[in-house]
Amino acid sequence: MTEPMIRVRGLHKSFGALEVLKGIDIDIHPGEVVVLFGRSGSGKSTFLRCVNFLEEPTTGSVEVAGVEVSAGPPTRQRKSAIRDLRIRCGMVFQQFNLFPHMTVIENVMEAPLRVKGESTADVRDRALALLVDVGLDDKADEHPIRLSGGQQQRVAIARALAMQPQVMLFDEPTSALDPELIHEVLAVMKRLAETHSTTMVVVTHEMGFAREVADRMCFFHEGIIFEQGTPAEMFAQAREPETQRFLDAVI
Amino acid sequence: MTNKADGEAVPQTRHGLAHSLEVASLRVPFRVKVALVWTVIAVLLAVAFTRSGFDVEWMIEKAPAIVKGAWVTVLFSVIAITGATLLALLGALGRVSRNPIAYGVSGFYTSFFRGTPLIVQLFLWYLALPQLAQGLLPQEYAQWFIWPAQVAGIVGIAFNYGAYMTEIFRSGIEAVPHGQSEAAEALGMSYRQRMRRVVLPQAARIVIPPTGNEFIAMIKDTALIGLLGTTLLWADPFRVAQLTGKADFRNLEALIVAALVYWGLTGIFSFFQRKLETRMSKGYVRTVPA
């Protein structure tokens, strides 16, 4: 077996007295698509945000594509390691978070230009190719506000992919969308999964997507990974009654 | 007596002339009525001035010198707003910083300069700073801090307005949704890059209207610089009006001209401010594609 792409050890996260993550250990392999699901407050989003240190873990360590960072004070060295980790790790947010003062193509080009210092010509070609992939090359010069939610989220995916990350984190990417727009975003994610070039960790309630695309599903409950397995196992019969209750409620 | 709070209808008591006047009035547009009110105020003032022996000829003769001072006002204001913007930017970054030195210094700055009168600050720069410098520095360096009135005045106004604008800029930065900074962070952007490329451009749009207001207020406050005793070369309309008005005992005429100059200047810049606001809204207004 190859080295895992993501290795998480002993991850705890508390907000004040409230312990949201009570010890997460997981290995995710290159090209694997992992769906995290569970009730709100179960810690799945917090876990995802700890992977790229948007949330500082209380204790534990995260390794992504060979960059290991442990919980600790924000020293200069640690900050630079976190940046290295983030460059290997794209993220897509529930609220898209596109930069409203930039056009679509400027959104996609921003990080490769500023963070990686690549040349404008290279980045522009790649950005346009990505916009073609998500079906929005005709919107390249629009500002995000002129786009629908589904279109904005597809741009956000292109923006994250423009950094050529080895890992993509999706934090409820379709939860803020109108029902008829969910499909177009899931289609883009599904095509990305089928290339097996990117490791994907997806927090979602879209069980249809999980069944079709995921290699593994992790049920979060009260701050731990309560149960995990392949979609086939999960949907046939979950081992834990708690998991089964949740699945029965959402399907 | 009727009590409207009880929901009773107001009794119809208007008949005849009063009624037809009300109907006629309804046909006159609101803005026409407002223009009429302004005209009446202007006429009343004109009558009052004339009866007090307002010397129009003197005013016409001396007005050019006072109006010319507008250039001084604009020059002072532009330099001071530039300085104030830089100070406010630094101050605001300090206010949102977790660095105790940056936070502490910017906190002291806004507290002192917002907590003391502008006129006192102007005299501090003009008269008190040289004394401080003399006590601390060798003579040849201390001289650097003896400033002409206009320099002390511009510096004083820049620091004072910078302190108020620090709070405006801080709230502008804090008004940019946190998700913006997070998205930039997730893309690997450094603090500097996040601020410069993502947060500040969006904060700029938010702070333009209140900053425009500060600039308009500043145009008027530059008149205080004259109180430090600027020479005629650097005299703003108020200073010129004071000097000429006092000499001929024509204070009313002179000061009215000065007031009109400031009024005109603020009017012009209010116009430009509205233009700028429209331009800055690009990317935020969802216009229908042509």
JSON list of N, CA, C and O in Angstrom, two decimals, chain A residues 199-231:
[
{"chain": "A", "resi": 199, "resn": "THR", "atom": "N", "xyz": [-7.45, 13.53, -4.39]},
{"chain": "A", "resi": 199, "resn": "THR", "atom": "CA", "xyz": [-8.08, 12.94, -3.21]},
{"chain": "A", "resi": 199, "resn": "THR", "atom": "C", "xyz": [-9.18, 13.89, -2.76]},
{"chain": "A", "resi": 199, "resn": "THR", "atom": "O", "xyz": [-8.95, 15.09, -2.68]},
{"chain": "A", "resi": 200, "resn": "MET", "atom": "N", "xyz": [-10.36, 13.35, -2.49]},
{"chain": "A", "resi": 200, "resn": "MET", "atom": "CA", "xyz": [-11.47, 14.23, -2.14]},
{"chain": "A", "resi": 200, "resn": "MET", "atom": "C", "xyz": [-12.06, 13.87, -0.79]},
{"chain": "A", "resi": 200, "resn": "MET", "atom": "O", "xyz": [-12.33, 12.70, -0.52]},
{"chain": "A", "resi": 201, "resn": "VAL", "atom": "N", "xyz": [-12.25, 14.89, 0.04]},
{"chain": "A", "resi": 201, "resn": "VAL", "atom": "CA", "xyz": [-12.96, 14.70, 1.30]},
{"chain": "A", "resi": 201, "resn": "VAL", "atom": "C", "xyz": [-14.17, 15.62, 1.26]},
{"chain": "A", "resi": 201, "resn": "VAL", "atom": "O", "xyz": [-14.02, 16.84, 1.11]},
{"chain": "A", "resi": 202, "resn": "VAL", "atom": "N", "xyz": [-15.37, 15.04, 1.36]},
{"chain": "A", "resi": 202, "resn": "VAL", "atom": "CA", "xyz": [-16.58, 15.78, 1.10]},
{"chain": "A", "resi": 202, "resn": "VAL", "atom": "C", "xyz": [-17.53, 15.68, 2.29]},
{"chain": "A", "resi": 202, "resn": "VAL", "atom": "O", "xyz": [-17.95, 14.58, 2.65]},
{"chain": "A", "resi": 203, "resn": "VAL", "atom": "N", "xyz": [-17.84, 16.82, 2.90]},
{"chain": "A", "resi": 203, "resn": "VAL", "atom": "CA", "xyz": [-18.91, 16.85, 3.89]},
{"chain": "A", "resi": 203, "resn": "VAL", "atom": "C", "xyz": [-20.20, 17.15, 3.14]},
{"chain": "A", "resi": 203, "resn": "VAL", "atom": "O", "xyz": [-20.31, 18.18, 2.48]},
{"chain": "A", "resi": 204, "resn": "THR", "atom": "N", "xyz": [-21.16, 16.25, 3.18]},
{"chain": "A", "resi": 204, "resn": "THR", "atom": "CA", "xyz": [-22.38, 16.47, 2.41]},
{"chain": "A", "resi": 204, "resn": "THR", "atom": "C", "xyz": [-23.54, 15.65, 2.97]},
{"chain": "A", "resi": 204, "resn": "THR", "atom": "O", "xyz": [-23.34, 14.66, 3.67]},
{"chain": "A", "resi": 205, "resn": "HIS", "atom": "N", "xyz": [-24.74, 16.13, 2.66]},
{"chain": "A", "resi": 205, "resn": "HIS", "atom": "CA", "xyz": [-25.93, 15.34, 2.98]},
{"chain": "A", "resi": 205, "resn": "HIS", "atom": "C", "xyz": [-26.49, 14.68, 1.73]},
{"chain": "A", "resi": 205, "resn": "HIS", "atom": "O", "xyz": [-27.56, 14.08, 1.77]},
{"chain": "A", "resi": 206, "resn": "GLU", "atom": "N", "xyz": [-25.78, 14.82, 0.60]},
{"chain": "A", "resi": 206, "resn": "GLU", "atom": "CA", "xyz": [-26.27, 14.25, -0.66]},
{"chain": "A", "resi": 206, "resn": "GLU", "atom": "C", "xyz": [-25.92, 12.77, -0.69]},
{"chain": "A", "resi": 206, "resn": "GLU", "atom": "O", "xyz": [-24.85, 12.37, -1.13]},
{"chain": "A", "resi": 207, "resn": "MET", "atom": "N", "xyz": [-26.85, 11.94, -0.21]},
{"chain": "A", "resi": 207, "resn": "MET", "atom": "CA", "xyz": [-26.56, 10.52, -0.09]},
{"chain": "A", "resi": 207, "resn": "MET", "atom": "C", "xyz": [-26.49, 9.83, -1.46]},
{"chain": "A", "resi": 207, "resn": "MET", "atom": "O", "xyz": [-25.79, 8.84, -1.63]},
{"chain": "A", "resi": 208, "resn": "GLY", "atom": "N", "xyz": [-27.21, 10.38, -2.44]},
{"chain": "A", "resi": 208, "resn": "GLY", "atom": "CA", "xyz": [-27.12, 9.85, -3.80]},
{"chain": "A", "resi": 208, "resn": "GLY", "atom": "C", "xyz": [-25.71, 9.99, -4.35]},
{"chain": "A", "resi": 208, "resn": "GLY", "atom": "O", "xyz": [-25.15, 9.05, -4.94]},
{"chain": "A", "resi": 209, "resn": "PHE", "atom": "N", "xyz": [-25.12, 11.15, -4.11]},
{"chain": "A", "resi": 209, "resn": "PHE", "atom": "CA", "xyz": [-23.74, 11.40, -4.53]},
{"chain": "A", "resi": 209, "resn": "PHE", "atom": "C", "xyz": [-22.80, 10.44, -3.83]},
{"chain": "A", "resi": 209, "resn": "PHE", "atom": "O", "xyz": [-21.92, 9.83, -4.44]},
{"chain": "A", "resi": 210, "resn": "ALA", "atom": "N", "xyz": [-23.00, 10.25, -2.53]},
{"chain": "A", "resi": 210, "resn": "ALA", "atom": "CA", "xyz": [-22.14, 9.36, -1.75]},
{"chain": "A", "resi": 210, "resn": "ALA", "atom": "C", "xyz": [-22.20, 7.94, -2.30]},
{"chain": "A", "resi": 210, "resn": "ALA", "atom": "O", "xyz": [-21.18, 7.28, -2.51]},
{"chain": "A", "resi": 211, "resn": "ARG", "atom": "N", "xyz": [-23.41, 7.48, -2.56]},
{"chain": "A", "resi": 211, "resn": "ARG", "atom": "CA", "xyz": [-23.61, 6.10, -3.03]},
{"chain": "A", "resi": 211, "resn": "ARG", "atom": "C", "xyz": [-22.89, 5.90, -4.36]},
{"chain": "A", "resi": 211, "resn": "ARG", "atom": "O", "xyz": [-22.24, 4.88, -4.59]},
{"chain": "A", "resi": 212, "resn": "GLU", "atom": "N", "xyz": [-22.97, 6.91, -5.24]},
{"chain": "A", "resi": 212, "resn": "GLU", "atom": "CA", "xyz": [-22.44, 6.78, -6.58]},
{"chain": "A", "resi": 212, "resn": "GLU", "atom": "C", "xyz": [-20.93, 6.97, -6.63]},
{"chain": "A", "resi": 212, "resn": "GLU", "atom": "O", "xyz": [-20.24, 6.32, -7.40]},
{"chain": "A", "resi": 213, "resn": "VAL", "atom": "N", "xyz": [-20.42, 7.91, -5.82]},
{"chain": "A", "resi": 213, "resn": "VAL", "atom": "CA", "xyz": [-19.05, 8.39, -6.05]},
{"chain": "A", "resi": 213, "resn": "VAL", "atom": "C", "xyz": [-18.08, 7.99, -4.94]},
{"chain": "A", "resi": 213, "resn": "VAL", "atom": "O", "xyz": [-16.90, 7.77, -5.21]},
{"chain": "A", "resi": 214, "resn": "ALA", "atom": "N", "xyz": [-18.57, 7.87, -3.70]},
{"chain": "A", "resi": 214, "resn": "ALA", "atom": "CA", "xyz": [-17.63, 7.71, -2.59]},
{"chain": "A", "resi": 214, "resn": "ALA", "atom": "C", "xyz": [-16.98, 6.33, -2.60]},
{"chain": "A", "resi": 214, "resn": "ALA", "atom": "O", "xyz": [-17.58, 5.33, -2.99]},
{"chain": "A", "resi": 215, "resn": "ASP", "atom": "N", "xyz": [-15.70, 6.29, -2.17]},
{"chain": "A", "resi": 215, "resn": "ASP", "atom": "CA", "xyz": [-15.05, 5.02, -1.91]},
{"chain": "A", "resi": 215, "resn": "ASP", "atom": "C", "xyz": [-15.31, 4.60, -0.47]},
{"chain": "A", "resi": 215, "resn": "ASP", "atom": "O", "xyz": [-15.32, 3.43, -0.14]},
{"chain": "A", "resi": 216, "resn": "ARG", "atom": "N", "xyz": [-15.50, 5.60, 0.38]},
{"chain": "A", "resi": 216, "resn": "ARG", "atom": "CA", "xyz": [-15.67, 5.32, 1.80]},
{"chain": "A", "resi": 216, "resn": "ARG", "atom": "C", "xyz": [-16.58, 6.38, 2.39]},
{"chain": "A", "resi": 216, "resn": "ARG", "atom": "O", "xyz": [-16.57, 7.53, 1.95]},
{"chain": "A", "resi": 217, "resn": "MET", "atom": "N", "xyz": [-17.36, 5.98, 3.39]},
{"chain": "A", "resi": 217, "resn": "MET", "atom": "CA", "xyz": [-18.23, 6.93, 4.07]},
{"chain": "A", "resi": 217, "resn": "MET", "atom": "C", "xyz": [-17.91, 6.87, 5.56]},
{"chain": "A", "resi": 217, "resn": "MET", "atom": "O", "xyz": [-17.74, 5.80, 6.12]},
{"chain": "A", "resi": 218, "resn": "CYS", "atom": "N", "xyz": [-17.79, 8.05, 6.18]},
{"chain": "A", "resi": 218, "resn": "CYS", "atom": "CA", "xyz": [-17.52, 8.12, 7.62]},
{"chain": "A", "resi": 218, "resn": "CYS", "atom": "C", "xyz": [-18.69, 8.81, 8.30]},
{"chain": "A", "resi": 218, "resn": "CYS", "atom": "O", "xyz": [-19.01, 9.95, 7.98]},
{"chain": "A", "resi": 219, "resn": "PHE", "atom": "N", "xyz": [-19.28, 8.11, 9.26]},
{"chain": "A", "resi": 219, "resn": "PHE", "atom": "CA", "xyz": [-20.38, 8.69, 10.01]},
{"chain": "A", "resi": 219, "resn": "PHE", "atom": "C", "xyz": [-19.82, 9.36, 11.26]},
{"chain": "A", "resi": 219, "resn": "PHE", "atom": "O", "xyz": [-19.21, 8.71, 12.12]},
{"chain": "A", "resi": 220, "resn": "PHE", "atom": "N", "xyz": [-20.00, 10.68, 11.35]},
{"chain": "A", "resi": 220, "resn": "PHE", "atom": "CA", "xyz": [-19.55, 11.43, 12.52]},
{"chain": "A", "resi": 220, "resn": "PHE", "atom": "C", "xyz": [-20.68, 11.48, 13.54]},
{"chain": "A", "resi": 220, "resn": "PHE", "atom": "O", "xyz": [-21.82, 11.79, 13.20]},
{"chain": "A", "resi": 221, "resn": "HIS", "atom": "N", "xyz": [-20.34, 11.19, 14.79]},
{"chain": "A", "resi": 221, "resn": "HIS", "atom": "CA", "xyz": [-21.34, 11.27, 15.84]},
{"chain": "A", "resi": 221, "resn": "HIS", "atom": "C", "xyz": [-20.64, 11.66, 17.14]},
{"chain": "A", "resi": 221, "resn": "HIS", "atom": "O", "xyz": [-19.68, 11.01, 17.56]},
{"chain": "A", "resi": 222, "resn": "GLU", "atom": "N", "xyz": [-21.09, 12.76, 17.72]},
{"chain": "A", "resi": 222, "resn": "GLU", "atom": "CA", "xyz": [-20.56, 13.26, 18.99]},
{"chain": "A", "resi": 222, "resn": "GLU", "atom": "C", "xyz": [-19.04, 13.35, 19.01]},
{"chain": "A", "resi": 222, "resn": "GLU", "atom": "O", "xyz": [-18.38, 12.93, 19.96]},
{"chain": "A", "resi": 223, "resn": "GLY", "atom": "N", "xyz": [-18.48, 13.88, 17.92]},
{"chain": "A", "resi": 223, "resn": "GLY", "atom": "CA", "xyz": [-17.07, 14.22, 17.91]},
{"chain": "A", "resi": 223, "resn": "GLY", "atom": "C", "xyz": [-16.11, 13.09, 17.61]},
{"chain": "A", "resi": 223, "resn": "GLY", "atom": "O", "xyz": [-14.90, 13.25, 17.78]},
{"chain": "A", "resi": 224, "resn": "ILE", "atom": "N", "xyz": [-16.65, 11.93, 17.20]},
{"chain": "A", "resi": 224, "resn": "ILE", "atom": "CA", "xyz": [-15.74, 10.85, 16.76]},
{"chain": "A", "resi": 224, "resn": "ILE", "atom": "C", "xyz": [-16.28, 10.26, 15.45]},
{"chain": "A", "resi": 224, "resn": "ILE", "atom": "O", "xyz": [-17.43, 10.50, 15.08]},
{"chain": "A", "resi": 225, "resn": "ILE", "atom": "N", "xyz": [-15.39, 9.53, 14.76]},
{"chain": "A", "resi": 225, "resn": "ILE", "atom": "CA", "xyz": [-15.88, 8.77, 13.60]},
{"chain": "A", "resi": 225, "resn": "ILE", "atom": "C", "xyz": [-16.52, 7.52, 14.17]},
{"chain": "A", "resi": 225, "resn": "ILE", "atom": "O", "xyz": [-15.86, 6.58, 14.59]},
{"chain": "A", "resi": 226, "resn": "PHE", "atom": "N", "xyz": [-17.85, 7.53, 14.18]},
{"chain": "A", "resi": 226, "resn": "PHE", "atom": "CA", "xyz": [-18.63, 6.51, 14.88]},
{"chain": "A", "resi": 226, "resn": "PHE", "atom": "C", "xyz": [-18.61, 5.20, 14.11]},
{"chain": "A", "resi": 226, "resn": "PHE", "atom": "O", "xyz": [-18.56, 4.12, 14.69]},
{"chain": "A", "resi": 227, "resn": "GLU", "atom": "N", "xyz": [-18.65, 5.34, 12.78]},
{"chain": "A", "resi": 227, "resn": "GLU", "atom": "CA", "xyz": [-18.66, 4.14, 11.94]},
{"chain": "A", "resi": 227, "resn": "GLU", "atom": "C", "xyz": [-18.19, 4.52, 10.56]},
{"chain": "A", "resi": 227, "resn": "GLU", "atom": "O", "xyz": [-18.47, 5.62, 10.08]},
{"chain": "A", "resi": 228, "resn": "GLN", "atom": "N", "xyz": [-17.44, 3.63, 9.90]},
{"chain": "A", "resi": 228, "resn": "GLN", "atom": "CA", "xyz": [-17.09, 3.90, 8.52]},
{"chain": "A", "resi": 228, "resn": "GLN", "atom": "C", "xyz": [-17.13, 2.63, 7.69]},
{"chain": "A", "resi": 228, "resn": "GLN", "atom": "O", "xyz": [-17.03, 1.53, 8.22]},
{"chain": "A", "resi": 229, "resn": "GLY", "atom": "N", "xyz": [-17.32, 2.82, 6.38]},
{"chain": "A", "resi": 229, "resn": "GLY", "atom": "CA", "xyz": [-17.38, 1.67, 5.49]},
{"chain": "A", "resi": 229, "resn": "GLY", "atom": "C", "xyz": [-17.64, 2.12, 4.07]},
{"chain": "A", "resi": 229, "resn": "GLY", "atom": "O", "xyz": [-17.76, 3.32, 3.80]},
{"chain": "A", "resi": 230, "resn": "THR", "atom": "N", "xyz": [-17.71, 1.16, 3.15]},
{"chain": "A", "resi": 230, "resn": "THR", "atom": "CA", "xyz": [-18.01, 1.52, 1.77]},
{"chain": "A", "resi": 230, "resn": "THR", "atom": "C", "xyz": [-19.48, 1.87, 1.69]},
{"chain": "A", "resi": 230, "resn": "THR", "atom": "O", "xyz": [-20.29, 1.45, 2.53]},
{"chain": "A", "resi": 231, "resn": "PRO", "atom": "N", "xyz": [-19.87, 2.63, 0.65]},
{"chain": "A", "resi": 231, "resn": "PRO", "atom": "CA", "xyz": [-21.28, 2.95, 0.49]},
{"chain": "A", "resi": 231, "resn": "PRO", "atom": "C", "xyz": [-22.14, 1.69, 0.42]},
{"chain": "A", "resi": 231, "resn": "PRO", "atom": "O", "xyz": [-23.22, 1.65, 1.01]}
]
